[in-house]
Amino acid sequence: MLRSPHRRRRLAVGATLIAALAGALVPAAGASAAPVPVTPAATPAAPVAPDMDGVAAALDAAMANGAPGAMARYAGPSGVQYRTAGVRDRATGAPMDIHARFRIGSVSKTFSTVVLLQLVQEGRIELDAPVNRYLPGLLPDDRITVRHLLTHRSGLADYTNAMFEKTVPGFEAVRNRVFSYQELVDLSLAEPRTTEPGVSYKYSNANFVVVGMLIEKLTGRPVADAYKHRIFKPLKLSGTTYVHPDTRIKGLHVRGYLHPDEAGAPLVDSTEQTVSWAQSAGAVISTPADLNTFMSALLRGRLLSPAMLDAMTTVTPTDTTNTRFYGLGLRRYDLSCGTQVFGHTGTVQGFYTYAFTTRDGRRSLSAVANTSNHGAANTALGGTLEAAFCGKKPAPAATAPTARSFATPGTTDRPAEQDLPERH
């Protein structure tokens, strides 16, 4: 087991939980534009106590695979528990701190989706209407709908594949650059489309760049205002911000470290950047506590109507494992114990994030490791989900820390899903 000399681990138990949902939710249902069958929600597994030793082992495994530090926070009926490991700043040796802020990458997509679905509720946009109805002439195909964007079924190419083909040079080329939404869309449209609209799932950051354009067109205000007034302030997310194009993370924060393509090359401190290459697809900054609050509040129905929440949690497969699915800006993972969790993964240079909750919003887990471009660390961090939501399992024969998988019993570990290109 690899351990940093500055390693710190703390356990805290608290009693604060999200306020109860004022109104019952109906079971997940609703129409899907996808041509594959909708996966019905399984009978919820009985809640179990989180295995915080297992969570700690997953953090250790992330560090063993290249992360300087990692942390995870669980909130459930019995209160709040967390673990931290390693350092948040390699230069000073400052230990990982559960209160520190960090870049959440593609977890931002769930924030953007909530805003857009609120606009659907208000009758200002329709899910199955063509995007070009609201942004005339933007896309080359009038068949691409708003729903196709939110489900990654538009066929718009992900421009980040070419942008970050060479990891560090690609990052340095955009670290301080400020893009317009149109410039990012143009980068996508310069490449061949990946699928016909609605035919199949193909993850693309371009989809949520267009979502940001829709939000700004419909509200007449920057997307930052929509996040603030519709989500951050109502939920009192004091540690969550969208500061594009400022490069800084203000206050107590985790520093992020990017792995170069060359094996053995030194890590690159990637903390300061505009994240303008992502914007509404990935530029939000948050904390573990705020992510727990957001995901729990969302699934408890505090941000969307029951009908919109049903639409958001109606999912289709993202691969052939039958354990991973995508709804509207929301992932669903089916864990080995039968528990289904909803949320999103996030990758931005120097950070991997997981933020998930049960369908009733009563149990939530957020985790971060301060590295990226090292998929083994990402997969290891994902092991926090199994430990937190499935509880104690028989001890494995191996002595070294290993990541829990999303797999059903008896199958091999599966790598984490990629939100950005991975070279390791």
Tab-separated table of N, CA and C in Angstrom, residues 195-344:
chain	number	residue	atom	x	y	z
A	195	THR	N	-23.226	9.806	-35.045
A	195	THR	CA	-24.409	8.963	-35.187
A	195	THR	C	-25.558	9.800	-35.731
A	196	GLU	N	-26.542	9.155	-36.301
A	196	GLU	CA	-27.762	9.863	-36.683
A	196	GLU	C	-28.492	10.287	-35.418
A	197	PRO	N	-29.207	11.404	-35.439
A	197	PRO	CA	-29.889	11.869	-34.235
A	197	PRO	C	-30.804	10.804	-33.632
A	198	GLY	N	-30.616	10.559	-32.336
A	198	GLY	CA	-31.463	9.641	-31.603
A	198	GLY	C	-31.119	8.177	-31.720
A	199	VAL	N	-30.151	7.816	-32.545
A	199	VAL	CA	-29.886	6.403	-32.813
A	199	VAL	C	-29.134	5.738	-31.666
A	200	SER	N	-28.074	6.357	-31.159
A	200	SER	CA	-27.283	5.708	-30.123
A	200	SER	C	-26.610	6.745	-29.234
A	201	TYR	N	-26.215	6.282	-28.041
A	201	TYR	CA	-25.528	7.113	-27.066
A	201	TYR	C	-24.070	7.303	-27.481
A	202	LYS	N	-23.620	8.544	-27.504
A	202	LYS	CA	-22.214	8.856	-27.762
A	202	LYS	C	-21.884	10.137	-27.003
A	203	TYR	N	-21.135	9.980	-25.918
A	203	TYR	CA	-20.851	11.100	-25.014
A	203	TYR	C	-20.111	12.204	-25.756
A	204	SER	N	-20.583	13.437	-25.580
A	204	SER	CA	-19.952	14.568	-26.248
A	204	SER	C	-20.163	15.842	-25.447
A	205	ASN	N	-19.070	16.522	-25.121
A	205	ASN	CA	-19.166	17.796	-24.422
A	205	ASN	C	-19.870	18.856	-25.256
A	206	ALA	N	-19.859	18.684	-26.570
A	206	ALA	CA	-20.520	19.654	-27.446
A	206	ALA	C	-22.015	19.760	-27.138
A	207	ASN	N	-22.632	18.660	-26.730
A	207	ASN	CA	-24.055	18.694	-26.419
A	207	ASN	C	-24.372	19.725	-25.342
A	208	PHE	N	-23.530	19.783	-24.316
A	208	PHE	CA	-23.834	20.665	-23.195
A	208	PHE	C	-23.302	22.074	-23.390
A	209	VAL	N	-22.456	22.275	-24.383
A	209	VAL	CA	-22.163	23.635	-24.828
A	209	VAL	C	-23.427	24.230	-25.445
A	210	VAL	N	-24.112	23.437	-26.259
A	210	VAL	CA	-25.364	23.910	-26.862
A	210	VAL	C	-26.428	24.124	-25.790
A	211	VAL	N	-26.451	23.273	-24.768
A	211	VAL	CA	-27.378	23.479	-23.652
A	211	VAL	C	-27.138	24.844	-23.009
A	212	GLY	N	-25.869	25.209	-22.816
A	212	GLY	CA	-25.557	26.530	-22.273
A	212	GLY	C	-26.058	27.649	-23.172
A	213	MET	N	-25.925	27.466	-24.475
A	213	MET	CA	-26.426	28.470	-25.420
A	213	MET	C	-27.949	28.612	-25.305
A	214	LEU	N	-28.633	27.478	-25.152
A	214	LEU	CA	-30.093	27.518	-25.006
A	214	LEU	C	-30.496	28.258	-23.738
A	215	ILE	N	-29.816	27.965	-22.642
A	215	ILE	CA	-30.133	28.631	-21.374
A	215	ILE	C	-29.965	30.138	-21.501
A	216	GLU	N	-28.865	30.567	-22.113
A	216	GLU	CA	-28.626	32.009	-22.234
A	216	GLU	C	-29.598	32.667	-23.210
A	217	LYS	N	-29.969	31.948	-24.270
A	217	LYS	CA	-30.934	32.510	-25.220
A	217	LYS	C	-32.310	32.668	-24.567
A	218	LEU	N	-32.734	31.670	-23.794
A	218	LEU	CA	-34.070	31.686	-23.211
A	218	LEU	C	-34.191	32.636	-22.028
A	219	THR	N	-33.104	32.791	-21.266
A	219	THR	CA	-33.163	33.656	-20.086
A	219	THR	C	-32.674	35.072	-20.359
A	220	GLY	N	-31.894	35.231	-21.421
A	220	GLY	CA	-31.334	36.540	-21.706
A	220	GLY	C	-30.229	36.942	-20.750
A	221	ARG	N	-29.719	35.975	-19.980
A	221	ARG	CA	-28.688	36.243	-18.983
A	221	ARG	C	-27.583	35.196	-19.080
A	222	PRO	N	-26.389	35.483	-18.545
A	222	PRO	CA	-25.318	34.480	-18.544
A	222	PRO	C	-25.740	33.230	-17.779
A	223	VAL	N	-25.187	32.106	-18.167
A	223	VAL	CA	-25.534	30.850	-17.511
A	223	VAL	C	-25.181	30.893	-16.028
A	224	ALA	N	-24.167	31.665	-15.653
A	224	ALA	CA	-23.799	31.798	-14.242
A	224	ALA	C	-24.964	32.309	-13.409
A	225	ASP	N	-25.741	33.230	-13.967
A	225	ASP	CA	-26.902	33.750	-13.235
A	225	ASP	C	-27.961	32.680	-13.039
A	226	ALA	N	-28.158	31.857	-14.054
A	226	ALA	CA	-29.155	30.786	-13.945
A	226	ALA	C	-28.760	29.788	-12.862
A	227	TYR	N	-27.489	29.390	-12.835
A	227	TYR	CA	-27.019	28.490	-11.778
A	227	TYR	C	-27.262	29.113	-10.398
A	228	LYS	N	-26.870	30.365	-10.277
A	228	LYS	CA	-26.919	31.030	-8.975
A	228	LYS	C	-28.345	31.161	-8.455
A	229	HIS	N	-29.240	31.655	-9.289
A	229	HIS	CA	-30.589	31.976	-8.815
A	229	HIS	C	-31.517	30.767	-8.791
A	230	ARG	N	-31.235	29.756	-9.589
A	230	ARG	CA	-32.119	28.602	-9.654
A	230	ARG	C	-31.639	27.412	-8.813
A	231	ILE	N	-30.326	27.374	-8.497
A	231	ILE	CA	-29.799	26.210	-7.767
A	231	ILE	C	-28.951	26.624	-6.566
A	232	PHE	N	-27.896	27.400	-6.781
A	232	PHE	CA	-26.951	27.694	-5.709
A	232	PHE	C	-27.631	28.372	-4.517
A	233	LYS	N	-28.379	29.446	-4.780
A	233	LYS	CA	-29.001	30.187	-3.679
A	233	LYS	C	-30.148	29.422	-3.029
A	234	PRO	N	-31.079	28.834	-3.791
A	234	PRO	CA	-32.164	28.088	-3.132
A	234	PRO	C	-31.671	26.951	-2.242
A	235	LEU	N	-30.585	26.289	-2.628
A	235	LEU	CA	-30.071	25.168	-1.835
A	235	LEU	C	-28.977	25.590	-0.856
A	236	LYS	N	-28.656	26.896	-0.847
A	236	LYS	CA	-27.607	27.426	0.041
A	236	LYS	C	-26.271	26.699	-0.178
A	237	LEU	N	-25.897	26.574	-1.428
A	237	LEU	CA	-24.624	25.944	-1.782
A	237	LEU	C	-23.526	27.005	-1.730
A	238	SER	N	-23.069	27.307	-0.534
A	238	SER	CA	-22.153	28.427	-0.341
A	238	SER	C	-20.764	28.180	-0.915
A	239	GLY	N	-20.409	26.910	-1.131
A	239	GLY	CA	-19.099	26.605	-1.675
A	239	GLY	C	-19.090	26.351	-3.159
A	240	THR	N	-20.223	26.579	-3.826
A	240	THR	CA	-20.359	26.244	-5.249
A	240	THR	C	-20.453	27.514	-6.078
A	241	THR	N	-19.639	27.581	-7.130
A	241	THR	CA	-19.604	28.765	-7.980
A	241	THR	C	-19.352	28.376	-9.430
A	242	TYR	N	-19.643	29.325	-10.296
A	242	TYR	CA	-19.293	29.216	-11.714
A	242	TYR	C	-18.625	30.541	-12.053
A	243	VAL	N	-17.300	30.514	-12.219
A	243	VAL	CA	-16.548	31.767	-12.282
A	243	VAL	C	-15.935	32.031	-13.649
A	244	HIS	N	-16.307	31.279	-14.648
A	244	HIS	CA	-15.741	31.466	-15.988
A	244	HIS	C	-15.821	32.926	-16.407
A	245	PRO	N	-14.707	33.511	-16.932
A	245	PRO	CA	-13.438	32.837	-17.261
A	245	PRO	C	-12.310	33.075	-16.253
A	246	ASP	N	-12.629	33.419	-15.011
A	246	ASP	CA	-11.583	33.568	-13.998
A	246	ASP	C	-10.837	32.241	-13.846
A	247	THR	N	-9.537	32.318	-13.657
A	247	THR	CA	-8.730	31.097	-13.589
A	247	THR	C	-8.570	30.561	-12.175
A	248	ARG	N	-8.967	31.340	-11.162
A	248	ARG	CA	-8.665	30.976	-9.784
A	248	ARG	C	-9.800	30.171	-9.139
A	249	ILE	N	-9.416	29.368	-8.125
A	249	ILE	CA	-10.377	28.782	-7.200
A	249	ILE	C	-10.172	29.508	-5.880
A	250	LYS	N	-11.099	30.356	-5.506
A	250	LYS	CA	-10.917	31.196	-4.313
A	250	LYS	C	-11.106	30.380	-3.037
A	251	GLY	N	-10.450	30.837	-1.981
A	251	GLY	CA	-10.613	30.218	-0.682
A	251	GLY	C	-9.878	28.886	-0.575
A	252	LEU	N	-10.209	28.126	0.476
A	252	LEU	CA	-9.611	26.812	0.684
A	252	LEU	C	-9.950	25.911	-0.485
A	253	HIS	N	-8.933	25.349	-1.144
A	253	HIS	CA	-9.211	24.534	-2.324
A	253	HIS	C	-8.150	23.454	-2.523
A	254	VAL	N	-8.519	22.495	-3.319
A	254	VAL	CA	-7.635	21.398	-3.704
A	254	VAL	C	-6.905	21.787	-4.980
A	255	ARG	N	-5.640	21.516	-5.046
A	255	ARG	CA	-4.883	21.737	-6.273
A	255	ARG	C	-4.946	20.469	-7.114
A	256	GLY	N	-5.104	20.659	-8.437
A	256	GLY	CA	-5.231	19.534	-9.350
A	256	GLY	C	-3.937	19.255	-10.088
A	257	TYR	N	-3.699	17.955	-10.387
A	257	TYR	CA	-2.440	17.545	-11.025
A	257	TYR	C	-2.727	16.631	-12.211
A	258	LEU	N	-2.206	17.042	-13.357
A	258	LEU	CA	-2.436	16.356	-14.620
A	258	LEU	C	-1.255	15.443	-14.948
A	259	HIS	N	-1.560	14.203	-15.327
A	259	HIS	CA	-0.515	13.270	-15.754
A	259	HIS	C	-0.170	13.523	-17.226
A	260	PRO	N	1.100	13.751	-17.543
A	260	PRO	CA	1.508	13.880	-18.956
A	260	PRO	C	1.370	12.540	-19.683
A	261	ASP	N	1.433	12.603	-21.004
A	261	ASP	CA	1.349	11.388	-21.810
A	261	ASP	C	2.558	10.482	-21.594
A	262	GLU	N	3.716	11.080	-21.343
A	262	GLU	CA	4.949	10.317	-21.229
A	262	GLU	C	5.029	9.648	-19.859
A	263	ALA	N	5.167	8.354	-19.833
A	263	ALA	CA	5.270	7.622	-18.573
A	263	ALA	C	6.459	8.126	-17.763
A	264	GLY	N	6.233	8.385	-16.479
A	264	GLY	CA	7.292	8.833	-15.605
A	264	GLY	C	7.541	10.326	-15.618
A	265	ALA	N	6.905	11.068	-16.513
A	265	ALA	CA	7.078	12.522	-16.547
A	265	ALA	C	6.415	13.142	-15.320
A	266	PRO	N	6.935	14.275	-14.838
A	266	PRO	CA	6.386	14.885	-13.625
A	266	PRO	C	4.953	15.391	-13.836
A	267	LEU	N	4.173	15.375	-12.755
A	267	LEU	CA	2.807	15.884	-12.803
A	267	LEU	C	2.813	17.381	-13.091
A	268	VAL	N	1.753	17.837	-13.757
A	268	VAL	CA	1.594	19.257	-14.082
A	268	VAL	C	0.489	19.833	-13.215
A	269	ASP	N	0.794	20.911	-12.483
A	269	ASP	CA	-0.229	21.582	-11.678
A	269	ASP	C	-1.185	22.299	-12.627
A	270	SER	N	-2.412	21.803	-12.665
A	270	SER	CA	-3.401	22.320	-13.626
A	270	SER	C	-4.525	23.086	-12.948
A	271	THR	N	-4.288	23.541	-11.713
A	271	THR	CA	-5.351	24.150	-10.914
A	271	THR	C	-5.921	25.397	-11.579
A	272	GLU	N	-5.037	26.313	-11.971
A	272	GLU	CA	-5.505	27.570	-12.553
A	272	GLU	C	-5.750	27.410	-14.046
A	273	GLN	N	-6.983	27.620	-14.450
A	273	GLN	CA	-7.352	27.619	-15.868
A	273	GLN	C	-8.736	28.222	-16.008
A	274	THR	N	-9.074	28.657	-17.213
A	274	THR	CA	-10.389	29.268	-17.445
A	274	THR	C	-11.503	28.229	-17.517
A	275	VAL	N	-11.169	27.000	-17.902
A	275	VAL	CA	-12.139	25.951	-18.231
A	275	VAL	C	-13.125	26.468	-19.282
A	276	SER	N	-12.662	27.416	-20.103
A	276	SER	CA	-13.517	27.962	-21.145
A	276	SER	C	-13.785	26.940	-22.233
A	277	TRP	N	-12.924	25.930	-22.335
A	277	TRP	CA	-13.143	24.871	-23.325
A	277	TRP	C	-14.368	24.023	-22.975
A	278	ALA	N	-14.875	24.150	-21.740
A	278	ALA	CA	-16.026	23.355	-21.307
A	278	ALA	C	-17.235	24.221	-20.994
A	279	GLN	N	-17.057	25.283	-20.206
A	279	GLN	CA	-18.141	26.175	-19.793
A	279	GLN	C	-19.321	25.390	-19.201
A	280	SER	N	-20.487	25.451	-19.792
A	280	SER	CA	-21.677	24.793	-19.239
A	280	SER	C	-21.593	23.276	-19.284
A	281	ALA	N	-20.550	22.746	-19.898
A	281	ALA	CA	-20.330	21.299	-19.911
A	281	ALA	C	-19.431	20.845	-18.772
A	282	GLY	N	-18.776	21.812	-18.031
A	282	GLY	CA	-17.861	21.320	-17.020
A	282	GLY	C	-17.098	22.323	-16.197
A	283	ALA	N	-17.569	23.559	-16.019
A	283	ALA	CA	-16.750	24.574	-15.362
A	283	ALA	C	-17.198	24.945	-13.945
A	284	VAL	N	-18.084	24.177	-13.329
A	284	VAL	CA	-18.534	24.484	-11.969
A	284	VAL	C	-17.481	24.052	-10.953
A	285	ILE	N	-17.380	24.803	-9.856
A	285	ILE	CA	-16.513	24.510	-8.713
A	285	ILE	C	-17.400	24.235	-7.519
A	286	SER	N	-17.069	23.212	-6.698
A	286	SER	CA	-17.943	22.887	-5.576
A	286	SER	C	-17.161	22.229	-4.456
A	287	THR	N	-17.889	21.682	-3.464
A	287	THR	CA	-17.321	20.974	-2.315
A	287	THR	C	-18.048	19.643	-2.152
A	288	PRO	N	-17.472	18.703	-1.399
A	288	PRO	CA	-18.188	17.447	-1.169
A	288	PRO	C	-19.556	17.639	-0.525
A	289	ALA	N	-19.650	18.528	0.462
A	289	ALA	CA	-20.929	18.745	1.142
A	289	ALA	C	-21.968	19.313	0.184
A	290	ASP	N	-21.571	20.288	-0.636
A	290	ASP	CA	-22.522	20.885	-1.573
A	290	ASP	C	-22.992	19.876	-2.611
A	291	LEU	N	-22.092	19.006	-3.065
A	291	LEU	CA	-22.501	17.997	-4.040
A	291	LEU	C	-23.472	17.000	-3.416
A	292	ASN	N	-23.241	16.607	-2.152
A	292	ASN	CA	-24.215	15.763	-1.461
A	292	ASN	C	-25.576	16.448	-1.405
A	293	THR	N	-25.570	17.722	-1.032
A	293	THR	CA	-26.814	18.475	-0.910
A	293	THR	C	-27.527	18.579	-2.246
A	294	PHE	N	-26.794	18.920	-3.289
A	294	PHE	CA	-27.399	19.092	-4.609
A	294	PHE	C	-28.026	17.804	-5.116
A	295	MET	N	-27.263	16.714	-5.118
A	295	MET	CA	-27.796	15.467	-5.664
A	295	MET	C	-28.967	14.946	-4.832
A	296	SER	N	-28.868	15.063	-3.521
A	296	SER	CA	-29.964	14.612	-2.664
A	296	SER	C	-31.217	15.452	-2.895
A	297	ALA	N	-31.055	16.775	-2.954
A	297	ALA	CA	-32.193	17.652	-3.182
A	297	ALA	C	-32.845	17.391	-4.536
A	298	LEU	N	-32.012	17.161	-5.548
A	298	LEU	CA	-32.534	16.879	-6.879
A	298	LEU	C	-33.412	15.636	-6.874
A	299	LEU	N	-32.901	14.531	-6.322
A	299	LEU	CA	-33.642	13.279	-6.358
A	299	LEU	C	-34.803	13.265	-5.365
A	300	ARG	N	-34.834	14.180	-4.413
A	300	ARG	CA	-35.975	14.310	-3.505
A	300	ARG	C	-37.067	15.213	-4.086
A	301	GLY	N	-36.805	15.782	-5.243
A	301	GLY	CA	-37.835	16.570	-5.901
A	301	GLY	C	-37.872	18.031	-5.532
A	302	ARG	N	-36.794	18.552	-4.960
A	302	ARG	CA	-36.793	19.954	-4.548
A	302	ARG	C	-36.503	20.913	-5.695
A	303	LEU	N	-35.997	20.423	-6.815
A	303	LEU	CA	-35.619	21.303	-7.922
A	303	LEU	C	-36.499	21.139	-9.146
A	304	LEU	N	-37.162	19.984	-9.278
A	304	LEU	CA	-37.967	19.700	-10.455
A	304	LEU	C	-39.308	19.102	-10.037
A	305	SER	N	-40.276	19.227	-10.914
A	305	SER	CA	-41.568	18.595	-10.690
A	305	SER	C	-41.421	17.081	-10.777
A	306	PRO	N	-42.385	16.319	-10.223
A	306	PRO	CA	-42.307	14.861	-10.361
A	306	PRO	C	-42.200	14.407	-11.813
A	307	ALA	N	-42.927	15.051	-12.723
A	307	ALA	CA	-42.884	14.654	-14.134
A	307	ALA	C	-41.502	14.889	-14.727
A	308	MET	N	-40.889	16.036	-14.420
A	308	MET	CA	-39.563	16.326	-14.956
A	308	MET	C	-38.514	15.399	-14.353
A	309	LEU	N	-38.647	15.105	-13.055
A	309	LEU	CA	-37.701	14.199	-12.428
A	309	LEU	C	-37.832	12.792	-12.997
A	310	ASP	N	-39.059	12.370	-13.293
A	310	ASP	CA	-39.249	11.069	-13.943
A	310	ASP	C	-38.559	11.049	-15.306
A	311	ALA	N	-38.707	12.132	-16.061
A	311	ALA	CA	-38.059	12.205	-17.373
A	311	ALA	C	-36.543	12.157	-17.228
A	312	MET	N	-36.033	12.851	-16.225
A	312	MET	CA	-34.585	12.907	-16.028
A	312	MET	C	-34.015	11.551	-15.660
A	313	THR	N	-34.762	10.753	-14.898
A	313	THR	CA	-34.267	9.460	-14.407
A	313	THR	C	-34.692	8.290	-15.281
A	314	THR	N	-35.364	8.568	-16.405
A	314	THR	CA	-35.657	7.520	-17.380
A	314	THR	C	-34.398	7.307	-18.217
A	315	VAL	N	-33.848	6.098	-18.168
A	315	VAL	CA	-32.494	5.886	-18.669
A	315	VAL	C	-32.439	4.831	-19.764
A	316	THR	N	-31.355	4.880	-20.517
A	316	THR	CA	-31.031	3.862	-21.514
A	316	THR	C	-29.563	3.478	-21.335
A	317	PRO	N	-29.164	2.289	-21.791
A	317	PRO	CA	-27.793	1.820	-21.551
A	317	PRO	C	-26.744	2.673	-22.256
A	318	THR	N	-25.578	2.769	-21.617
A	318	THR	CA	-24.435	3.436	-22.245
A	318	THR	C	-23.411	2.434	-22.761
A	319	ASP	N	-23.529	1.171	-22.346
A	319	ASP	CA	-22.623	0.131	-22.826
A	319	ASP	C	-23.330	-1.208	-22.709
A	320	THR	N	-22.596	-2.287	-22.869
A	320	THR	CA	-23.206	-3.623	-22.882
A	320	THR	C	-23.164	-4.320	-21.525
A	321	THR	N	-22.727	-3.624	-20.474
A	321	THR	CA	-22.595	-4.268	-19.170
A	321	THR	C	-23.918	-4.417	-18.441
A	322	ASN	N	-24.932	-3.669	-18.875
A	322	ASN	CA	-26.229	-3.638	-18.200
A	322	ASN	C	-26.104	-3.170	-16.752
A	323	THR	N	-25.110	-2.326	-16.486
A	323	THR	CA	-24.949	-1.724	-15.165
A	323	THR	C	-24.834	-0.208	-15.244
A	324	ARG	N	-24.701	0.330	-16.443
A	324	ARG	CA	-24.484	1.763	-16.622
A	324	ARG	C	-25.496	2.334	-17.609
A	325	PHE	N	-26.083	3.454	-17.234
A	325	PHE	CA	-27.181	4.023	-18.017
A	325	PHE	C	-27.081	5.543	-17.985
A	326	TYR	N	-27.822	6.187	-18.903
A	326	TYR	CA	-27.856	7.648	-18.931
A	326	TYR	C	-29.285	8.108	-19.163
A	327	GLY	N	-29.700	9.109	-18.401
A	327	GLY	CA	-31.015	9.709	-18.573
A	327	GLY	C	-30.875	11.068	-19.224
A	328	LEU	N	-31.414	12.099	-18.588
A	328	LEU	CA	-31.243	13.470	-19.052
A	328	LEU	C	-30.194	14.130	-18.159
A	329	GLY	N	-28.956	14.196	-18.647
A	329	GLY	CA	-27.877	14.798	-17.872
A	329	GLY	C	-27.606	14.097	-16.564
A	330	LEU	N	-27.919	12.811	-16.493
A	330	LEU	CA	-27.813	12.072	-15.238
A	330	LEU	C	-27.439	10.625	-15.541
A	331	ARG	N	-26.405	10.132	-14.864
A	331	ARG	CA	-26.030	8.729	-14.987
A	331	ARG	C	-26.786	7.891	-13.951
A	332	ARG	N	-27.005	6.611	-14.286
A	332	ARG	CA	-27.448	5.647	-13.288
A	332	ARG	C	-26.483	4.481	-13.296
A	333	TYR	N	-26.013	4.092	-12.125
A	333	TYR	CA	-25.178	2.906	-11.965
A	333	TYR	C	-25.938	1.884	-11.132
A	334	ASP	N	-25.950	0.642	-11.595
A	334	ASP	CA	-26.540	-0.460	-10.843
A	334	ASP	C	-25.406	-1.204	-10.154
A	335	LEU	N	-25.371	-1.146	-8.845
A	335	LEU	CA	-24.269	-1.700	-8.079
A	335	LEU	C	-24.469	-3.188	-7.815
A	336	SER	N	-23.430	-3.846	-7.324
A	336	SER	CA	-23.458	-5.299	-7.182
A	336	SER	C	-24.479	-5.778	-6.162
A	337	CYS	N	-24.876	-4.918	-5.221
A	337	CYS	CA	-25.836	-5.304	-4.195
A	337	CYS	C	-27.273	-5.059	-4.620
A	338	GLY	N	-27.485	-4.572	-5.839
A	338	GLY	CA	-28.822	-4.296	-6.328
A	338	GLY	C	-29.250	-2.851	-6.168
A	339	THR	N	-28.474	-2.050	-5.461
A	339	THR	CA	-28.800	-0.640	-5.275
A	339	THR	C	-28.527	0.136	-6.563
A	340	GLN	N	-29.452	1.001	-6.926
A	340	GLN	CA	-29.272	1.891	-8.067
A	340	GLN	C	-28.970	3.292	-7.554
A	341	VAL	N	-27.939	3.920	-8.111
A	341	VAL	CA	-27.583	5.270	-7.709
A	341	VAL	C	-27.563	6.169	-8.939
A	342	PHE	N	-27.969	7.415	-8.735
A	342	PHE	CA	-28.059	8.401	-9.803
A	342	PHE	C	-27.120	9.563	-9.506
A	343	GLY	N	-26.498	10.082	-10.547
A	343	GLY	CA	-25.601	11.216	-10.370
A	343	GLY	C	-24.771	11.430	-11.617
A	344	HIS	N	-23.529	11.839	-11.430
A	344	HIS	CA	-22.654	12.054	-12.584
A	344	HIS	C	-21.210	11.917	-12.161
